[in-house]
mmCIF file of C-alpha atoms in Angstrom:
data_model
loop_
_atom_site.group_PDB
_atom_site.id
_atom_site.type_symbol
_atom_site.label_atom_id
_atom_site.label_comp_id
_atom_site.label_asym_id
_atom_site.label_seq_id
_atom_site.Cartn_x
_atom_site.Cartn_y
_atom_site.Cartn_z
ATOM 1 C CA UNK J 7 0.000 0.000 0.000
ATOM 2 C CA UNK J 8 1.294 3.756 -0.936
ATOM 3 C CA UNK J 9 2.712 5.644 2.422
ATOM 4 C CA UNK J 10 1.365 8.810 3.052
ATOM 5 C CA UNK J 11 2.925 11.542 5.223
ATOM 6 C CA UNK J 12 0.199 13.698 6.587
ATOM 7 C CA UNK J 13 1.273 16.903 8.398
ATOM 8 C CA UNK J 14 -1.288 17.819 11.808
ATOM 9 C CA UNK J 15 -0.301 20.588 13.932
ATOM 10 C CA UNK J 16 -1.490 19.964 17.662
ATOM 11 C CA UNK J 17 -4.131 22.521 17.371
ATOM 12 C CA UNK J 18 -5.765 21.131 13.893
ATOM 13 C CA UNK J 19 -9.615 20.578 13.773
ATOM 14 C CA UNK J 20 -9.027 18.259 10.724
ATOM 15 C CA UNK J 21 -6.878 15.376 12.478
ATOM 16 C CA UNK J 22 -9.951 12.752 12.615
ATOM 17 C CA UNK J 23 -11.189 13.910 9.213
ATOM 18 C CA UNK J 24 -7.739 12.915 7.474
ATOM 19 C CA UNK J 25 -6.893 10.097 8.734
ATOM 20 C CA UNK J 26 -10.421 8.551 7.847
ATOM 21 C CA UNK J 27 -10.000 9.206 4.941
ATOM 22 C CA UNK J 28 -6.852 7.343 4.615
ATOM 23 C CA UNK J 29 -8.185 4.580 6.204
ATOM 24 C CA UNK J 30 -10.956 4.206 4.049
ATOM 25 C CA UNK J 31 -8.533 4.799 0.738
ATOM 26 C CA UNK J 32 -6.321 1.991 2.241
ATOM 27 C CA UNK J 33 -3.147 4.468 2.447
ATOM 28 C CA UNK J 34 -0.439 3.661 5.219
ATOM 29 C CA UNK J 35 -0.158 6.724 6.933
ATOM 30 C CA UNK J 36 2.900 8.125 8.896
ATOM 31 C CA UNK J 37 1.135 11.060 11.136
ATOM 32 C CA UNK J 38 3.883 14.220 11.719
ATOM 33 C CA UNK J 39 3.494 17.015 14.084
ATOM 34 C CA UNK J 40 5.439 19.620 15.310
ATOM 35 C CA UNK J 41 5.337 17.586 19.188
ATOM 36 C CA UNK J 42 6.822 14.513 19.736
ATOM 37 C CA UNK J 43 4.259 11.989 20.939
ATOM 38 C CA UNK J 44 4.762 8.972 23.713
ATOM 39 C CA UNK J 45 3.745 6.377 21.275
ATOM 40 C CA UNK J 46 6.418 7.274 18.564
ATOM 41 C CA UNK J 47 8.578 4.743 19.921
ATOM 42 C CA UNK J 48 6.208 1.927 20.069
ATOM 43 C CA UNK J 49 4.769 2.483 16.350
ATOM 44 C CA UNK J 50 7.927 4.554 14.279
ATOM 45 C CA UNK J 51 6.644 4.201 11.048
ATOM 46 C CA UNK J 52 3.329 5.913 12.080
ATOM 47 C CA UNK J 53 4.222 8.814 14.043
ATOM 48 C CA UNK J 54 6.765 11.323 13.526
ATOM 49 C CA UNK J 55 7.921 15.079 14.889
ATOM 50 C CA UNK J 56 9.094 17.204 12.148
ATOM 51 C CA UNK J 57 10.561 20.928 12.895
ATOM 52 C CA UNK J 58 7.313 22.863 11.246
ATOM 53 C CA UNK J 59 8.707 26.240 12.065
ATOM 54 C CA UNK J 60 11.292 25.324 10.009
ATOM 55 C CA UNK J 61 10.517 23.847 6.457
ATOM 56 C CA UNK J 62 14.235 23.350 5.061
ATOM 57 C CA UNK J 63 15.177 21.120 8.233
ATOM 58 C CA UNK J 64 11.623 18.995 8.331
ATOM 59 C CA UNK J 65 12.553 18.378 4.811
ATOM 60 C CA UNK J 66 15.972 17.124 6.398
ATOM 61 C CA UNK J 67 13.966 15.106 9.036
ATOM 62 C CA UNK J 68 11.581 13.378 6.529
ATOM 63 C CA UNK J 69 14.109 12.527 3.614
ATOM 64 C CA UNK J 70 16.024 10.735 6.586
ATOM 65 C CA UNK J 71 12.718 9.114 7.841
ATOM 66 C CA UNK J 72 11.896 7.963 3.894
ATOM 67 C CA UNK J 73 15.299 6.362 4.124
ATOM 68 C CA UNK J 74 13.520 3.193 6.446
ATOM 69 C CA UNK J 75 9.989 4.007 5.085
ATOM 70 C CA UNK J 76 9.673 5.546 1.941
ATOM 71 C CA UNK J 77 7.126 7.934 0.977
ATOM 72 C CA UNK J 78 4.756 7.994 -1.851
ATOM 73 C CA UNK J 79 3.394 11.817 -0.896
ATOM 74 C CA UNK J 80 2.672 14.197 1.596
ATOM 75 C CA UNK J 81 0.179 16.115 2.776
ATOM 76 C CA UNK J 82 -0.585 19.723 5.164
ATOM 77 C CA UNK J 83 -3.628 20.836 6.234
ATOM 78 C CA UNK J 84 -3.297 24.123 7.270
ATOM 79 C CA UNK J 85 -0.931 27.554 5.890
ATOM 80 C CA UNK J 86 2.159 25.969 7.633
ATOM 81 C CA UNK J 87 2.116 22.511 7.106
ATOM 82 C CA UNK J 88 1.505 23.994 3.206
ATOM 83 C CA UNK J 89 4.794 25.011 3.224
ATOM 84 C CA UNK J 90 6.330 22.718 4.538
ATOM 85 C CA UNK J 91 4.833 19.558 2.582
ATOM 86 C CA UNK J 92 5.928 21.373 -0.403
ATOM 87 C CA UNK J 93 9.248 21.534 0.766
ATOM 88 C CA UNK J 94 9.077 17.903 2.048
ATOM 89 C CA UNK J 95 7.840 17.043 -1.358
ATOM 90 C CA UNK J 96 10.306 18.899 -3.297
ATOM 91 C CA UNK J 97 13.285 16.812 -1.574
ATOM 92 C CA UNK J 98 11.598 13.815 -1.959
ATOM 93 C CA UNK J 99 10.839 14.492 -5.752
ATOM 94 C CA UNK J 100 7.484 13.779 -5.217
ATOM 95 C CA UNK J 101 3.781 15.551 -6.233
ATOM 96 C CA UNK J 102 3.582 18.878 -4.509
ATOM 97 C CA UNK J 103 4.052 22.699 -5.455
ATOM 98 C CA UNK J 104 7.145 24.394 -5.300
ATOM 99 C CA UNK J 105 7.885 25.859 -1.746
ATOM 100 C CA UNK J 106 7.956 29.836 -3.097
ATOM 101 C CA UNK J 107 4.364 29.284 -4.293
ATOM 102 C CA UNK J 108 3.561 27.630 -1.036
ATOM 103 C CA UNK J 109 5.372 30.707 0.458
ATOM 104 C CA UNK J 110 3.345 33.438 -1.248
ATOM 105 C CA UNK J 111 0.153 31.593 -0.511
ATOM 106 C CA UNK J 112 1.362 31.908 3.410
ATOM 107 C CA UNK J 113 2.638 35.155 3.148
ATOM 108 C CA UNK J 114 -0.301 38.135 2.296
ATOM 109 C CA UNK J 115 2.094 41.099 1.248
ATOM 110 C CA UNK J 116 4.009 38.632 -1.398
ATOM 111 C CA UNK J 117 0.361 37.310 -2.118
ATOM 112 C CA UNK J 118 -0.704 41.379 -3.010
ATOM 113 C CA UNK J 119 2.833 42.107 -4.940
ATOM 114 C CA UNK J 120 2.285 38.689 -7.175
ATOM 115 C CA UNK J 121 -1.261 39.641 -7.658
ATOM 116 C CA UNK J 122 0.035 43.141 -8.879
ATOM 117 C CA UNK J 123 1.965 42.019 -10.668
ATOM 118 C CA UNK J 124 -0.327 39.747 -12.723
ATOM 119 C CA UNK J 125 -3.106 42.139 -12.882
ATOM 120 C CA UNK J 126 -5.699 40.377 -10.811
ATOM 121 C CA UNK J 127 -8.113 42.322 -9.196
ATOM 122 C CA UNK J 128 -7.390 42.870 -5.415
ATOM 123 C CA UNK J 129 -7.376 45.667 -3.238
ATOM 124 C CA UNK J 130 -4.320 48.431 -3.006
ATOM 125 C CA UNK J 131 -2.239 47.778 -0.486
ATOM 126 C CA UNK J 132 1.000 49.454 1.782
ATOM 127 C CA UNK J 133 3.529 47.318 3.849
ATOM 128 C CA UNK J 134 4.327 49.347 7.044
ATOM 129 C CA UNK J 135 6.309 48.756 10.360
ATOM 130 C CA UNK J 136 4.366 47.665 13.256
ATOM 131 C CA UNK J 137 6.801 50.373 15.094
ATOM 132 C CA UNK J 138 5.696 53.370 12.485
ATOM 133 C CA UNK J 139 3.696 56.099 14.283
ATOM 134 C CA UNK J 140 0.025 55.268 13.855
ATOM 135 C CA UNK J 141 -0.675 58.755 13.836
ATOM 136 C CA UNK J 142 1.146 59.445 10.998
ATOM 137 C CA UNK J 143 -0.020 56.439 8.860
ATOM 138 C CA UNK J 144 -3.576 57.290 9.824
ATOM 139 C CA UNK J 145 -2.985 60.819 8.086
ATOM 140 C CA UNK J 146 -2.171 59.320 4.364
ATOM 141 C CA UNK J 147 -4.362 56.443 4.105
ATOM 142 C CA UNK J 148 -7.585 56.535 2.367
ATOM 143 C CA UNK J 149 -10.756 55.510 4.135
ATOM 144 C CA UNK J 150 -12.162 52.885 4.360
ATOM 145 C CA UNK J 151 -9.423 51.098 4.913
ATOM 146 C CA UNK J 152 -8.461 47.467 6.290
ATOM 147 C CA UNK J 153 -5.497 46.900 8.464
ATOM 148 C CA UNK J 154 -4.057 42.878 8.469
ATOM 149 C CA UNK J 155 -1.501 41.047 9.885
ATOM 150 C CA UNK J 156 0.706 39.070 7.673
ATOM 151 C CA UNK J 157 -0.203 35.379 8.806
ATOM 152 C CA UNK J 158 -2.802 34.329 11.186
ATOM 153 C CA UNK J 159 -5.723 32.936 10.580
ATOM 154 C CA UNK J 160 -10.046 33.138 10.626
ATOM 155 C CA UNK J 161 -9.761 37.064 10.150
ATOM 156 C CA UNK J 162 -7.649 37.510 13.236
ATOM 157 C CA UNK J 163 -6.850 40.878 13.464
ATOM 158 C CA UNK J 164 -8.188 42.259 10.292
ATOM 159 C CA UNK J 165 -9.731 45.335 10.898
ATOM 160 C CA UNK J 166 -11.455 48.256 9.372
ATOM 161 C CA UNK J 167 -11.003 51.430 10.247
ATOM 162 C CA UNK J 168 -13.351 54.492 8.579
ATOM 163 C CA UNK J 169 -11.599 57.897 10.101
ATOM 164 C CA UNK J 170 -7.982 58.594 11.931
ATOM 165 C CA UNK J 171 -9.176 58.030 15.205
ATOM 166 C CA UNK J 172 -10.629 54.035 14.295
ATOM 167 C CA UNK J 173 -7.211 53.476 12.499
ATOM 168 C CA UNK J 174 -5.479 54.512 15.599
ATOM 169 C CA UNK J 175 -7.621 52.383 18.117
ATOM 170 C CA UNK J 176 -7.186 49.344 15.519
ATOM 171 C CA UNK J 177 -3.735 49.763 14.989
ATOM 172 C CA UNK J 178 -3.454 49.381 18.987
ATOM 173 C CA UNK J 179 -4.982 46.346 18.796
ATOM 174 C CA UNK J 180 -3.525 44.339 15.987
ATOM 175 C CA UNK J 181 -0.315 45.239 18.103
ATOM 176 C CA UNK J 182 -1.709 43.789 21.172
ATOM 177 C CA UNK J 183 -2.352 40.904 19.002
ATOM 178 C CA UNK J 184 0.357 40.415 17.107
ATOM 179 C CA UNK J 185 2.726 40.673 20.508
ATOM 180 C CA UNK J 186 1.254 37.057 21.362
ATOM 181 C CA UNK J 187 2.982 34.435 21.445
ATOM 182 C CA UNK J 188 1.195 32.626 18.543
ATOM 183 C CA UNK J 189 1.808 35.210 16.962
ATOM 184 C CA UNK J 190 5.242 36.577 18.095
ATOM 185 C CA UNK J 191 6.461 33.223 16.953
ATOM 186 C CA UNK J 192 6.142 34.143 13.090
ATOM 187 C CA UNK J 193 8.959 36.210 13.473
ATOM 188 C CA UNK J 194 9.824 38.660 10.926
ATOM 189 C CA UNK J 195 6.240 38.781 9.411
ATOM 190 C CA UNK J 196 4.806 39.548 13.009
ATOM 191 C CA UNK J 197 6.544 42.853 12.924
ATOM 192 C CA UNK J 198 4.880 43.909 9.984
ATOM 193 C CA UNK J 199 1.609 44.380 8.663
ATOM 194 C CA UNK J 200 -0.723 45.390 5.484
ATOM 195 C CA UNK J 201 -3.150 48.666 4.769
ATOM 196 C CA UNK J 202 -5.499 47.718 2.267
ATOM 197 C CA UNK J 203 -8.351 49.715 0.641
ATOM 198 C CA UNK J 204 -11.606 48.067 1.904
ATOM 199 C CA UNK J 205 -13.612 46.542 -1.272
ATOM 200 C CA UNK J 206 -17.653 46.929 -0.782
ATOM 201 C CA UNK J 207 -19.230 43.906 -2.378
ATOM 202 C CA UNK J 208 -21.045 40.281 -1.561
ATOM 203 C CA UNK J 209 -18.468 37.824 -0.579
ATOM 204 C CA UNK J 210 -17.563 34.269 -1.776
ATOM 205 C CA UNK J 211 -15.715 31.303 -0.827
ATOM 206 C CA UNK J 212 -14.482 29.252 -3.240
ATOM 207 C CA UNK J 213 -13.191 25.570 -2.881
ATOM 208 C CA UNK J 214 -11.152 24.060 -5.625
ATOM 209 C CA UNK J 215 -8.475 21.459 -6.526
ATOM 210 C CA UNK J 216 -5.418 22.080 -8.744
ATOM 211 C CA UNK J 217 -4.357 19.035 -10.954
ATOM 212 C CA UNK J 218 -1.138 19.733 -13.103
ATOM 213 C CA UNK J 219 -1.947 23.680 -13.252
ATOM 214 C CA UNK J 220 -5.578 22.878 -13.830
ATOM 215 C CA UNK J 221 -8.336 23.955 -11.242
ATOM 216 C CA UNK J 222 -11.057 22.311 -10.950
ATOM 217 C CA UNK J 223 -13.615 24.040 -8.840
ATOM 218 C CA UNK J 224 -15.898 22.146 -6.098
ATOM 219 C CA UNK J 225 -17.691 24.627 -4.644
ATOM 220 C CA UNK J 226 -18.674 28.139 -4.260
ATOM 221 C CA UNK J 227 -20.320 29.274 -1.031
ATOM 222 C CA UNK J 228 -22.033 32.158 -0.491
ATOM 223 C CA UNK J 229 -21.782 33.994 3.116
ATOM 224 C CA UNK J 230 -25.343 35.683 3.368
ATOM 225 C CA UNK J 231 -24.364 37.469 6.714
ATOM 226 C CA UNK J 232 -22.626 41.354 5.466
ATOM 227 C CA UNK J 233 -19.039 41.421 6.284
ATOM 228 C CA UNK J 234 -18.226 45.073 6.362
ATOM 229 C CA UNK J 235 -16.353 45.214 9.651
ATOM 230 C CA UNK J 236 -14.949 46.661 11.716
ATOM 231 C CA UNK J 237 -14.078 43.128 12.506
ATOM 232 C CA UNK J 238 -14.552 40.083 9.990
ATOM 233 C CA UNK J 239 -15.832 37.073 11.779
ATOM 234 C CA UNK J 240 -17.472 35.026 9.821
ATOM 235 C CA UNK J 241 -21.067 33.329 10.432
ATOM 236 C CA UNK J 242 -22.950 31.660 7.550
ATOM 237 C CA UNK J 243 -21.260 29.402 4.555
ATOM 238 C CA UNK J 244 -24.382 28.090 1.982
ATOM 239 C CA UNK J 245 -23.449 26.429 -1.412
ATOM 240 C CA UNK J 246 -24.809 26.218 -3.793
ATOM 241 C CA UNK J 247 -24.040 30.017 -5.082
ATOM 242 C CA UNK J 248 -26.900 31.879 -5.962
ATOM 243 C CA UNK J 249 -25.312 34.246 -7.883
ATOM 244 C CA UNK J 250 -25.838 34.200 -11.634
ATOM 245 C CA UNK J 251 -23.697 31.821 -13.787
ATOM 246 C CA UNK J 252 -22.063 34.300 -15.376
ATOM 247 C CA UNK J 253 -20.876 36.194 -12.163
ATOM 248 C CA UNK J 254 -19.881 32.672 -11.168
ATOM 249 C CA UNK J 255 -17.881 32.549 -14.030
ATOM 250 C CA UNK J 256 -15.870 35.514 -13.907
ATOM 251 C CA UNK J 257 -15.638 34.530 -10.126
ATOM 252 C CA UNK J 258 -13.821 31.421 -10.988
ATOM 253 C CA UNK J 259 -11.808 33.003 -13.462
ATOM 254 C CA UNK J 260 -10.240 35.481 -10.952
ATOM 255 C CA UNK J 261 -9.072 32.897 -8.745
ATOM 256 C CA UNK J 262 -7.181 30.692 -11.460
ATOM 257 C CA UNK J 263 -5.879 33.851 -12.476
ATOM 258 C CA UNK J 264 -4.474 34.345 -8.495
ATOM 259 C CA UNK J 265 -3.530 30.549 -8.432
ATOM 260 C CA UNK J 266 -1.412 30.939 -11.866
ATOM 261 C CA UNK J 267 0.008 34.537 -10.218
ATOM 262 C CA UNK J 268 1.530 32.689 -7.397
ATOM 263 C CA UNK J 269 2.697 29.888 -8.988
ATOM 264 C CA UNK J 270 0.581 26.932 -7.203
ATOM 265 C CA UNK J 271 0.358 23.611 -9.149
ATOM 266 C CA UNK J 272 -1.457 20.942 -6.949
ATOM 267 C CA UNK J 273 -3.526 20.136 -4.495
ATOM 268 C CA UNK J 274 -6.395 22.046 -2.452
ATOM 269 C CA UNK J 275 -7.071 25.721 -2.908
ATOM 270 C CA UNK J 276 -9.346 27.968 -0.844
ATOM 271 C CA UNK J 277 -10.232 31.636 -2.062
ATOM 272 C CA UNK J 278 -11.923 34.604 -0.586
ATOM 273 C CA UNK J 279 -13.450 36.644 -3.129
ATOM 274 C CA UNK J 280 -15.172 40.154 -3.299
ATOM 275 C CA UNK J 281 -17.843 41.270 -6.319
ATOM 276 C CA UNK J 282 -19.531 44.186 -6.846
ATOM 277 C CA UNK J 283 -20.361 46.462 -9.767
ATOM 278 C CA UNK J 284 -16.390 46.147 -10.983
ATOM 279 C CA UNK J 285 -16.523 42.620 -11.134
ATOM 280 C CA UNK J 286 -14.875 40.037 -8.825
ATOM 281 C CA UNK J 287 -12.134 40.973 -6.243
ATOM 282 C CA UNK J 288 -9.445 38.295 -5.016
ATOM 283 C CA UNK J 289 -9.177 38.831 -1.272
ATOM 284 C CA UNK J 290 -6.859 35.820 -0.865
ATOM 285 C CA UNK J 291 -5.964 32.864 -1.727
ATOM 286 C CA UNK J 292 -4.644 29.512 0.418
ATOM 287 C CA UNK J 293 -3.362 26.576 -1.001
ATOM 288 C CA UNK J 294 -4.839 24.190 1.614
ATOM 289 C CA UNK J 295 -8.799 23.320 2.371
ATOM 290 C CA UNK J 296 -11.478 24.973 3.880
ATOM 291 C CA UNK J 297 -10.494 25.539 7.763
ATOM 292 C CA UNK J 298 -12.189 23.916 10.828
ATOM 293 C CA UNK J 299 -14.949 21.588 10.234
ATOM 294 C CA UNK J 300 -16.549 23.141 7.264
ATOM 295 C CA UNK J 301 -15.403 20.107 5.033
ATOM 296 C CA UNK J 302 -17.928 17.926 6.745
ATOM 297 C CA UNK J 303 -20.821 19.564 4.240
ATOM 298 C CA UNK J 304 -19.011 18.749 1.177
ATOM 299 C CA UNK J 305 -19.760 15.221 -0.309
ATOM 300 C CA UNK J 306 -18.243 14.106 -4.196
ATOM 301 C CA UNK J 307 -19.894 11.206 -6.546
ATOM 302 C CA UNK J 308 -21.454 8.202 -4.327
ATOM 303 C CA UNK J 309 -20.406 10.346 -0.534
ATOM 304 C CA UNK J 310 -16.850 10.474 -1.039
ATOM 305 C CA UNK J 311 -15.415 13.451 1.354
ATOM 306 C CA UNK J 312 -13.372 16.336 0.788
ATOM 307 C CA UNK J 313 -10.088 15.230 2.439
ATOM 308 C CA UNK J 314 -10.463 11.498 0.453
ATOM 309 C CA UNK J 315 -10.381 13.684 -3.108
ATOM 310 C CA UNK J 316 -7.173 15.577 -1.526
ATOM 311 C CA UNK J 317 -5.687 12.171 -0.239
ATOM 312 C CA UNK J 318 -6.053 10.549 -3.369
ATOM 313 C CA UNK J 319 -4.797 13.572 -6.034
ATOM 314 C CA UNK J 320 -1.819 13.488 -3.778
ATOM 315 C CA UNK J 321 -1.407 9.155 -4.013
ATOM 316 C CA UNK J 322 -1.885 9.357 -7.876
ATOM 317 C CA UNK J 323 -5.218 7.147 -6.993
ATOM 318 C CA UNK J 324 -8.264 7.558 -8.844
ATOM 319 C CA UNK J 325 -10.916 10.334 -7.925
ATOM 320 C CA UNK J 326 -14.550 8.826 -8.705
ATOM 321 C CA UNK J 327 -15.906 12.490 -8.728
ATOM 322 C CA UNK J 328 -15.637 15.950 -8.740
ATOM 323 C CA UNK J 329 -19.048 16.636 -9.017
ATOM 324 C CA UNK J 330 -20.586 18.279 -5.588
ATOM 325 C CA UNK J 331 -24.202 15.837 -4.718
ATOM 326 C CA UNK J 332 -26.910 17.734 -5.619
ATOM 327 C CA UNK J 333 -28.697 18.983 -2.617
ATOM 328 C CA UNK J 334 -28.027 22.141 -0.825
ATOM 329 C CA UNK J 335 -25.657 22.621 2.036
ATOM 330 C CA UNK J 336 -24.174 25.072 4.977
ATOM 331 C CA UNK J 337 -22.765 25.797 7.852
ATOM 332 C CA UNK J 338 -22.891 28.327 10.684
ATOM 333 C CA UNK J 339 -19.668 29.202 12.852
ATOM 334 C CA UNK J 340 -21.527 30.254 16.058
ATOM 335 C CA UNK J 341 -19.603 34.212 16.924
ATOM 336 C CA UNK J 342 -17.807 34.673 20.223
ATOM 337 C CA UNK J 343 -19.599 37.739 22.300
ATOM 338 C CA UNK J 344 -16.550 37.686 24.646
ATOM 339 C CA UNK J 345 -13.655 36.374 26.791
ATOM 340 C CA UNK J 346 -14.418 33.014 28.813
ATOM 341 C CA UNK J 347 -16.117 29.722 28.570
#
């Protein structure tokens, strides 16, 4: 049977997900995370710790492990374990994209310069220090505006900010935020952060698979719930889109357009997008699946999940379907009034 490697942080959702659908593809899987666990010793060619804060020496660490059990792919879940698979993958000469896509997808200011670059629609944008005066900043932006961290995840610390005084207030936060030590532990990018002009529009998630270059799109949700800030939680995922074919279209369009801008090849893609009377806006772009549990909606062909499809593009293994079943589906992420339990 072909080996996978599947990358899980400690603090994934999508651990029980993945490795069912391994089991049910018949893959031997070798389960890496950034902690060492007890049992490694008892089952080493199922468990393994691999350095996830730093790609080029996990490569190191799994080339060494495919020495005693060699590896027929590898997969991450999440915008880390992204990176490093496709560094992983690289070294091992196996399916995967190439680690400065993976990088860009990661990485939202070399996202917005590729984008630029390639003429995809997305929102203007301004690298600044976190250390610049906020003051200052808040004096030569125009409003609305959005201020986001680098990394992180689920909208945390995106904010919107209409006048001086909000940019100042959210500027004070994203710095609380970024001073965490999550967050701190970025390095480099937690230091920094983006001003973007806030795009007005109905917003879109699209889910989609890259084979050799090729995306192949399986599904667009809507989000019903307005996300116009100041913060950007979101609430309410329903697919199928009810927005025209032809806006779907162009929708789709954008985002192989963003996937072809950064460079990504294979495997799972998830896009934010923005339309409104300009057409479709590409927010960003992640080459990994939907986050959390949202997956569990999404069925293929005769019930086939979305992390079997991902399992077996990465294998080489047949995929029975593309093709979303038929009925309608959603999910609701239940909002967080405050601090406690």
């Amino acid at each position: 049977m072909p080996r996978l490697l599947l990358l899980l942080p400690t603090t994934t959702y999508r651990t029980a997900a993945f490795v069912e659908a391994a089991r049910r593809i018949g893959a031997d899987l070798t389960v890496a995370s950034e902690q060492p666990s007890t049992l490694e010793a008892a089952n080493p060619a199922g468990l393994l710790t691999l350095d996830f804060q730093h790609p080029e020496r996990a490569a190191d660490q799994a080339h060494d492990f495919a020495r005693r059990s060699p590896i027929d792919a590898v997969v991450g879940v999440d915008d880390d374990t992204a990176v490093v698979a496709a560094g992983v993958a690289e070294r091992l000469h196996r399916k995967g994209n190439p680690v400065h896509a993976a990088e860009a997808a990661r990485d939202k200011h070399r996202q917005r310069e590729l984008l630029a670059e390639h003429g995809v629609p997305a929102p203007r944008f301004a690298l600044h220090l976190l250390d610049e005066d906020p003051g200052e900043i808040a004096r030569s932006v125009i409003y609305p505006c959005v201020l986001k961290p680098l990394r992180l995840s689920a909208s945390r610390g995106v904010i919107r900010a209409d006048n001086p005084a909000a940019f100042i207030a959210a500027h004070a936060r994203l710095k609380t935020i970024l001073q965490q030590p999550d967050a701190a532990a970025c390095g480099e990018p937690a230091w920094q952060f983006l001003v973007e002009d806030f795009v007005p529009g109905y917003e879109v998630a699209l889910e989609g698979l890259l084979v050799n270059r090729r995306l192949h799109v399986l599904a667009i949700f809507d989000k019903p719930d307005p996300l116009d800030g100041p913060f950007f939680e979101e609430t309410i995922y329903v697919t199928p889109s009810r927005a025209p074919a032809g806006l779907q279209k162009t929708i789709v369009e954008c985002a192989e357009r963003a996937t072809r801008a950064l460079g990504l090849v294979e495997g799972p893609v998830h896009a934010e997008l923005r339309y409104n009377e300009r057409g479709p806006w590409l927010i960003e772009l992640a080459a990994r699946p939907i986050g959390g549990r949202c997956s569990a909606v999404l069925r293929f062909g005769e019930g086939v999940t979305l992390e079997e499809l991902i399992l077996r593009h990465a294998l080489g293994m047949p995929i029975p379907s593309l093709v979303r079943e038929k009925g309608a589906a959603g999910v609701m992420m239940i909002p967080i009034p405050g601090a406690g339990v």
